[in-house]
Amino acid sequence: MDTLTLNEVAGDLRLSRRSILRLAKAKDLPTITKPFPGGFTYLIPLNSYLEWKKTRQLKKKEENSLSNKTFVKEQISEWLDWLKTGKLIGKPLSEHTIRLYIYCFGIYWNNLVIKRGNRNSLISVANLRQVLGSIDPKSFSIKDNLYKAIRSFIKYLIINGLVDKKFLEELKELKPKRFYPAKKVHCSQDEFERLLIEASRWHSGQTPYDVILNSTTIATIGLAGLRASELCNLKVQDVDLVNRKLFVYLGKGKKNRFVGISNRLYDYLANYLKLRPKTNLENFFVTTIRSTRGELVPFNTATLLRKVKRLSKRIGIEVNVHGLRRTFATIAANSGKPINIISLALGHADLKTTQGYLMTTQDEVIKEMQGW
């Protein structure tokens, strides 16, 4: 076995023999001992030394670059480009996921305490532990998404030789665990009916089109189970009233699917088309911008979220757009529809995901059992 002496290592690293001896005694340097009468000396196996040196250089590079916040943010920008183009994992991530990761890094920076004169990497297990520890334990989804964002960024750093691949293994110990039940909002059948009635009610300042837009968007989510982005991305050609089906183009996970149009939803969609303004826009749902004298624009998720929040508040319930998807799944399951059909309608790849959507309240359990 080829070995090096302390003096040879000191010369290679351009350090004093005393510094190398200190590393050997602290077991920070791979060594073996060679005894001689009255004592022993340290020898360094060549192959182990070369591997150690490579790791040491990588750590130095990490300390010199990832301790610089400007450099780290430049790398984050490049990483986001990789996510958009699919360069990191072979397929592009959705705009929603990328926005979520950007939001998560905002939380990371806001909660990270950086000491003056810091020379250590800003992206580290210790720092992530500190940031996750500063977040309310009940906010599992925030912690989980933050962990996923950091993990994805570390994969990018590994590919670019900025951190050691062992980092991913060390990170596993910080994977968030849920300690509190998830807050899952949905409507009961009665509440959903009240929400539809409220959405169909005219209020001062509204046009007939405003009213039909409100009711049809609520009905489309609650009766077809679409996601907010899927509803807003619907094109006119995607709504086939003749064959009674909706085409969802590139839903979550970049997957296409067809969804059936029920008798009830058919009426909402048909009535909506009668009042839909004439426009060259391809989007099925369009709205106006009052500040630009009624210019028509595609209906967007931010507007949809505000509408659902406003309408639900009027009738005294708490539900959001995703809650209406859960409502669709729950009502369908309670009426005896097969869970595999519900799962396909929602665009889920796993039945377990669909099962997590099915909500049953204590009142519903009591009412059901009273009829036994």
Short mmCIF file of N, CA, C and O in Angstrom, two decimals, residues 75-142:
data_model
loop_
_atom_site.label_atom_id
_atom_site.label_comp_id
_atom_site.label_asym_id
_atom_site.label_seq_id
_atom_site.Cartn_x
_atom_site.Cartn_y
_atom_site.Cartn_z
N GLN A 75 -27.39 31.23 -8.04
CA GLN A 75 -27.57 29.79 -8.27
C GLN A 75 -29.05 29.41 -8.19
O GLN A 75 -29.51 28.55 -8.95
N ILE A 76 -29.78 30.04 -7.31
CA ILE A 76 -31.22 29.78 -7.21
C ILE A 76 -31.92 30.16 -8.50
O ILE A 76 -32.80 29.44 -8.99
N SER A 77 -31.54 31.29 -9.07
CA SER A 77 -32.11 31.74 -10.34
C SER A 77 -31.85 30.73 -11.45
O SER A 77 -32.74 30.39 -12.25
N GLU A 78 -30.61 30.21 -11.49
CA GLU A 78 -30.25 29.22 -12.50
C GLU A 78 -31.02 27.91 -12.26
O GLU A 78 -31.48 27.27 -13.20
N TRP A 79 -31.13 27.53 -10.99
CA TRP A 79 -31.89 26.33 -10.62
C TRP A 79 -33.35 26.43 -11.07
O TRP A 79 -33.90 25.47 -11.62
N LEU A 80 -33.96 27.59 -10.90
CA LEU A 80 -35.35 27.79 -11.33
C LEU A 80 -35.48 27.65 -12.84
O LEU A 80 -36.47 27.08 -13.34
N ASP A 81 -34.48 28.11 -13.57
CA ASP A 81 -34.48 27.94 -15.03
C ASP A 81 -34.41 26.46 -15.39
O ASP A 81 -35.06 26.00 -16.33
N TRP A 82 -33.62 25.72 -14.65
CA TRP A 82 -33.52 24.27 -14.87
C TRP A 82 -34.88 23.60 -14.62
O TRP A 82 -35.26 22.68 -15.34
N LEU A 83 -35.60 24.06 -13.59
CA LEU A 83 -36.91 23.49 -13.30
C LEU A 83 -37.91 23.79 -14.40
O LEU A 83 -38.73 22.95 -14.77
N LYS A 84 -37.83 25.01 -14.94
CA LYS A 84 -38.77 25.42 -16.00
C LYS A 84 -38.54 24.64 -17.29
O LYS A 84 -39.49 24.31 -17.99
N THR A 85 -37.28 24.35 -17.59
CA THR A 85 -36.95 23.69 -18.86
C THR A 85 -36.89 22.17 -18.73
O THR A 85 -36.78 21.47 -19.74
N GLY A 86 -36.93 21.66 -17.50
CA GLY A 86 -36.85 20.22 -17.31
C GLY A 86 -35.44 19.68 -17.27
O GLY A 86 -35.22 18.47 -17.31
N LYS A 87 -34.46 20.57 -17.16
CA LYS A 87 -33.06 20.15 -17.19
C LYS A 87 -32.66 19.38 -15.93
O LYS A 87 -31.75 18.53 -15.97
N LEU A 88 -33.36 19.63 -14.82
CA LEU A 88 -32.96 19.00 -13.56
C LEU A 88 -33.45 17.57 -13.45
O LEU A 88 -32.68 16.66 -13.12
N ILE A 89 -34.74 17.31 -13.73
CA ILE A 89 -35.31 15.97 -13.53
C ILE A 89 -35.85 15.36 -14.81
O ILE A 89 -36.50 14.30 -14.76
N GLY A 90 -35.61 16.00 -15.94
CA GLY A 90 -36.04 15.40 -17.21
C GLY A 90 -37.38 15.89 -17.71
O GLY A 90 -37.76 15.60 -18.85
N LYS A 91 -38.13 16.62 -16.87
CA LYS A 91 -39.40 17.19 -17.32
C LYS A 91 -39.61 18.52 -16.60
O LYS A 91 -39.20 18.68 -15.44
N PRO A 92 -40.21 19.50 -17.26
CA PRO A 92 -40.43 20.80 -16.62
C PRO A 92 -41.47 20.72 -15.52
O PRO A 92 -42.45 19.98 -15.62
N LEU A 93 -41.25 21.48 -14.47
CA LEU A 93 -42.25 21.56 -13.39
C LEU A 93 -43.29 22.62 -13.74
O LEU A 93 -43.05 23.52 -14.54
N SER A 94 -44.45 22.50 -13.13
CA SER A 94 -45.54 23.44 -13.41
C SER A 94 -45.20 24.83 -12.86
O SER A 94 -44.38 24.97 -11.94
N GLU A 95 -45.85 25.84 -13.42
CA GLU A 95 -45.65 27.20 -12.93
C GLU A 95 -46.05 27.31 -11.46
O GLU A 95 -45.43 28.04 -10.68
N HIS A 96 -47.09 26.58 -11.09
CA HIS A 96 -47.55 26.61 -9.69
C HIS A 96 -46.46 26.10 -8.76
O HIS A 96 -46.18 26.73 -7.72
N THR A 97 -45.80 24.99 -9.10
CA THR A 97 -44.75 24.44 -8.25
C THR A 97 -43.57 25.38 -8.17
O THR A 97 -42.99 25.57 -7.10
N ILE A 98 -43.22 25.99 -9.29
CA ILE A 98 -42.09 26.91 -9.29
C ILE A 98 -42.39 28.14 -8.43
O ILE A 98 -41.54 28.60 -7.65
N ARG A 99 -43.62 28.66 -8.54
CA ARG A 99 -44.00 29.80 -7.68
C ARG A 99 -43.96 29.38 -6.21
O ARG A 99 -43.56 30.16 -5.34
N LEU A 100 -44.37 28.17 -5.93
CA LEU A 100 -44.36 27.66 -4.55
C LEU A 100 -42.94 27.58 -4.03
O LEU A 100 -42.66 27.97 -2.88
N TYR A 101 -42.00 27.10 -4.85
CA TYR A 101 -40.61 27.00 -4.43
C TYR A 101 -40.00 28.39 -4.19
O TYR A 101 -39.21 28.57 -3.26
N ILE A 102 -40.37 29.35 -5.03
CA ILE A 102 -39.88 30.72 -4.83
C ILE A 102 -40.39 31.26 -3.50
O ILE A 102 -39.64 31.88 -2.73
N TYR A 103 -41.66 31.00 -3.21
CA TYR A 103 -42.27 31.42 -1.95
C TYR A 103 -41.55 30.77 -0.77
O TYR A 103 -41.28 31.42 0.25
N CYS A 104 -41.22 29.49 -0.90
CA CYS A 104 -40.53 28.75 0.17
C CYS A 104 -39.15 29.33 0.45
O CYS A 104 -38.74 29.43 1.61
N PHE A 105 -38.44 29.72 -0.60
CA PHE A 105 -37.12 30.30 -0.37
C PHE A 105 -37.24 31.67 0.29
O PHE A 105 -36.35 32.10 1.03
N GLY A 106 -38.34 32.37 0.02
CA GLY A 106 -38.60 33.63 0.73
C GLY A 106 -38.73 33.38 2.22
O GLY A 106 -38.19 34.14 3.05
N ILE A 107 -39.43 32.30 2.58
CA ILE A 107 -39.56 31.92 4.00
C ILE A 107 -38.20 31.55 4.58
O ILE A 107 -37.87 31.92 5.71
N TYR A 108 -37.39 30.84 3.79
CA TYR A 108 -36.06 30.42 4.24
C TYR A 108 -35.21 31.63 4.60
O TYR A 108 -34.62 31.69 5.69
N TRP A 109 -35.15 32.61 3.70
CA TRP A 109 -34.32 33.78 3.95
C TRP A 109 -34.86 34.61 5.12
O TRP A 109 -34.09 35.14 5.93
N ASN A 110 -36.19 34.71 5.23
CA ASN A 110 -36.79 35.52 6.29
C ASN A 110 -36.55 34.93 7.68
O ASN A 110 -36.52 35.66 8.67
N ASN A 111 -36.41 33.60 7.76
CA ASN A 111 -36.26 32.93 9.05
C ASN A 111 -34.82 32.53 9.36
O ASN A 111 -34.55 32.03 10.46
N LEU A 112 -33.91 32.74 8.40
CA LEU A 112 -32.52 32.35 8.61
C LEU A 112 -31.77 33.46 9.35
O LEU A 112 -31.78 34.62 8.92
N VAL A 113 -31.15 33.10 10.44
CA VAL A 113 -30.33 34.05 11.21
C VAL A 113 -28.88 33.90 10.75
O VAL A 113 -28.27 32.85 10.96
N ILE A 114 -28.35 34.93 10.11
CA ILE A 114 -26.98 34.91 9.60
C ILE A 114 -26.09 35.76 10.49
O ILE A 114 -26.35 36.96 10.66
N LYS A 115 -25.07 35.15 11.08
CA LYS A 115 -24.16 35.90 11.94
C LYS A 115 -23.21 36.74 11.11
O LYS A 115 -22.84 36.37 10.00
N ARG A 116 -22.84 37.88 11.66
CA ARG A 116 -21.90 38.77 10.97
C ARG A 116 -20.56 38.06 10.76
O ARG A 116 -20.07 37.38 11.65
N GLY A 117 -20.03 38.20 9.56
CA GLY A 117 -18.76 37.57 9.23
C GLY A 117 -18.88 36.10 8.93
O GLY A 117 -17.88 35.38 8.96
N ASN A 118 -20.10 35.65 8.63
CA ASN A 118 -20.32 34.23 8.34
C ASN A 118 -19.48 33.76 7.16
O ASN A 118 -19.44 34.40 6.11
N ARG A 119 -18.79 32.62 7.34
CA ARG A 119 -18.00 32.04 6.26
C ARG A 119 -18.47 30.63 5.91
O ARG A 119 -17.87 29.96 5.09
N ASN A 120 -19.55 30.18 6.59
CA ASN A 120 -20.09 28.86 6.33
C ASN A 120 -21.19 28.91 5.28
O ASN A 120 -21.77 29.97 5.03
N SER A 121 -21.47 27.78 4.71
CA SER A 121 -22.50 27.71 3.67
C SER A 121 -23.85 28.14 4.22
O SER A 121 -24.25 27.75 5.32
N LEU A 122 -24.56 28.95 3.44
CA LEU A 122 -25.90 29.39 3.83
C LEU A 122 -26.92 28.27 3.64
O LEU A 122 -28.01 28.30 4.21
N ILE A 123 -26.57 27.30 2.79
CA ILE A 123 -27.44 26.14 2.56
C ILE A 123 -26.82 24.95 3.27
O ILE A 123 -25.90 24.32 2.77
N SER A 124 -27.32 24.68 4.45
CA SER A 124 -26.74 23.60 5.25
C SER A 124 -27.82 22.93 6.07
O SER A 124 -28.92 23.45 6.25
N VAL A 125 -27.48 21.74 6.59
CA VAL A 125 -28.42 20.99 7.44
C VAL A 125 -28.73 21.80 8.69
O VAL A 125 -29.88 21.89 9.13
N ALA A 126 -27.69 22.41 9.27
CA ALA A 126 -27.88 23.19 10.50
C ALA A 126 -28.83 24.37 10.27
O ALA A 126 -29.72 24.65 11.08
N ASN A 127 -28.65 25.07 9.15
CA ASN A 127 -29.50 26.22 8.85
C ASN A 127 -30.94 25.80 8.56
O ASN A 127 -31.89 26.46 8.98
N LEU A 128 -31.09 24.68 7.83
CA LEU A 128 -32.44 24.22 7.54
C LEU A 128 -33.13 23.78 8.83
O LEU A 128 -34.33 24.03 9.00
N ARG A 129 -32.38 23.15 9.72
CA ARG A 129 -32.96 22.75 11.01
C ARG A 129 -33.44 23.98 11.77
O ARG A 129 -34.52 23.99 12.37
N GLN A 130 -32.66 25.04 11.73
CA GLN A 130 -33.03 26.28 12.42
C GLN A 130 -34.29 26.89 11.82
O GLN A 130 -35.21 27.28 12.54
N VAL A 131 -34.36 26.93 10.49
CA VAL A 131 -35.51 27.53 9.81
C VAL A 131 -36.78 26.71 10.05
O VAL A 131 -37.83 27.25 10.39
N LEU A 132 -36.68 25.38 9.89
CA LEU A 132 -37.85 24.53 10.11
C LEU A 132 -38.32 24.62 11.56
O LEU A 132 -39.53 24.59 11.83
N GLY A 133 -37.37 24.76 12.48
CA GLY A 133 -37.73 24.87 13.89
C GLY A 133 -38.44 26.17 14.23
O GLY A 133 -39.12 26.25 15.26
N SER A 134 -38.27 27.18 13.40
CA SER A 134 -38.90 28.48 13.66
C SER A 134 -40.33 28.55 13.12
O SER A 134 -41.04 29.52 13.36
N ILE A 135 -40.77 27.51 12.38
CA ILE A 135 -42.10 27.49 11.79
C ILE A 135 -43.06 26.73 12.70
O ILE A 135 -42.70 25.70 13.26
N ASP A 136 -44.27 27.23 12.83
CA ASP A 136 -45.29 26.61 13.68
C ASP A 136 -45.46 25.13 13.30
O ASP A 136 -45.66 24.81 12.13
N PRO A 137 -45.38 24.20 14.27
CA PRO A 137 -45.54 22.76 13.98
C PRO A 137 -46.84 22.42 13.27
O PRO A 137 -46.92 21.41 12.57
N LYS A 138 -47.87 23.26 13.44
CA LYS A 138 -49.15 23.01 12.79
C LYS A 138 -49.10 23.31 11.29
O LYS A 138 -49.96 22.87 10.54
N SER A 139 -48.08 24.07 10.87
CA SER A 139 -47.95 24.45 9.45
C SER A 139 -47.14 23.40 8.70
O SER A 139 -46.07 23.68 8.15
N PHE A 140 -47.66 22.17 8.70
CA PHE A 140 -46.91 21.06 8.09
C PHE A 140 -46.67 21.29 6.61
O PHE A 140 -45.57 21.03 6.10
N SER A 141 -47.67 21.76 5.88
CA SER A 141 -47.52 21.91 4.42
C SER A 141 -46.42 22.90 4.08
O SER A 141 -45.67 22.68 3.12
N ILE A 142 -46.29 23.97 4.86
CA ILE A 142 -45.23 24.95 4.61
C ILE A 142 -43.87 24.30 4.84
O ILE A 142 -42.95 24.44 4.03
#
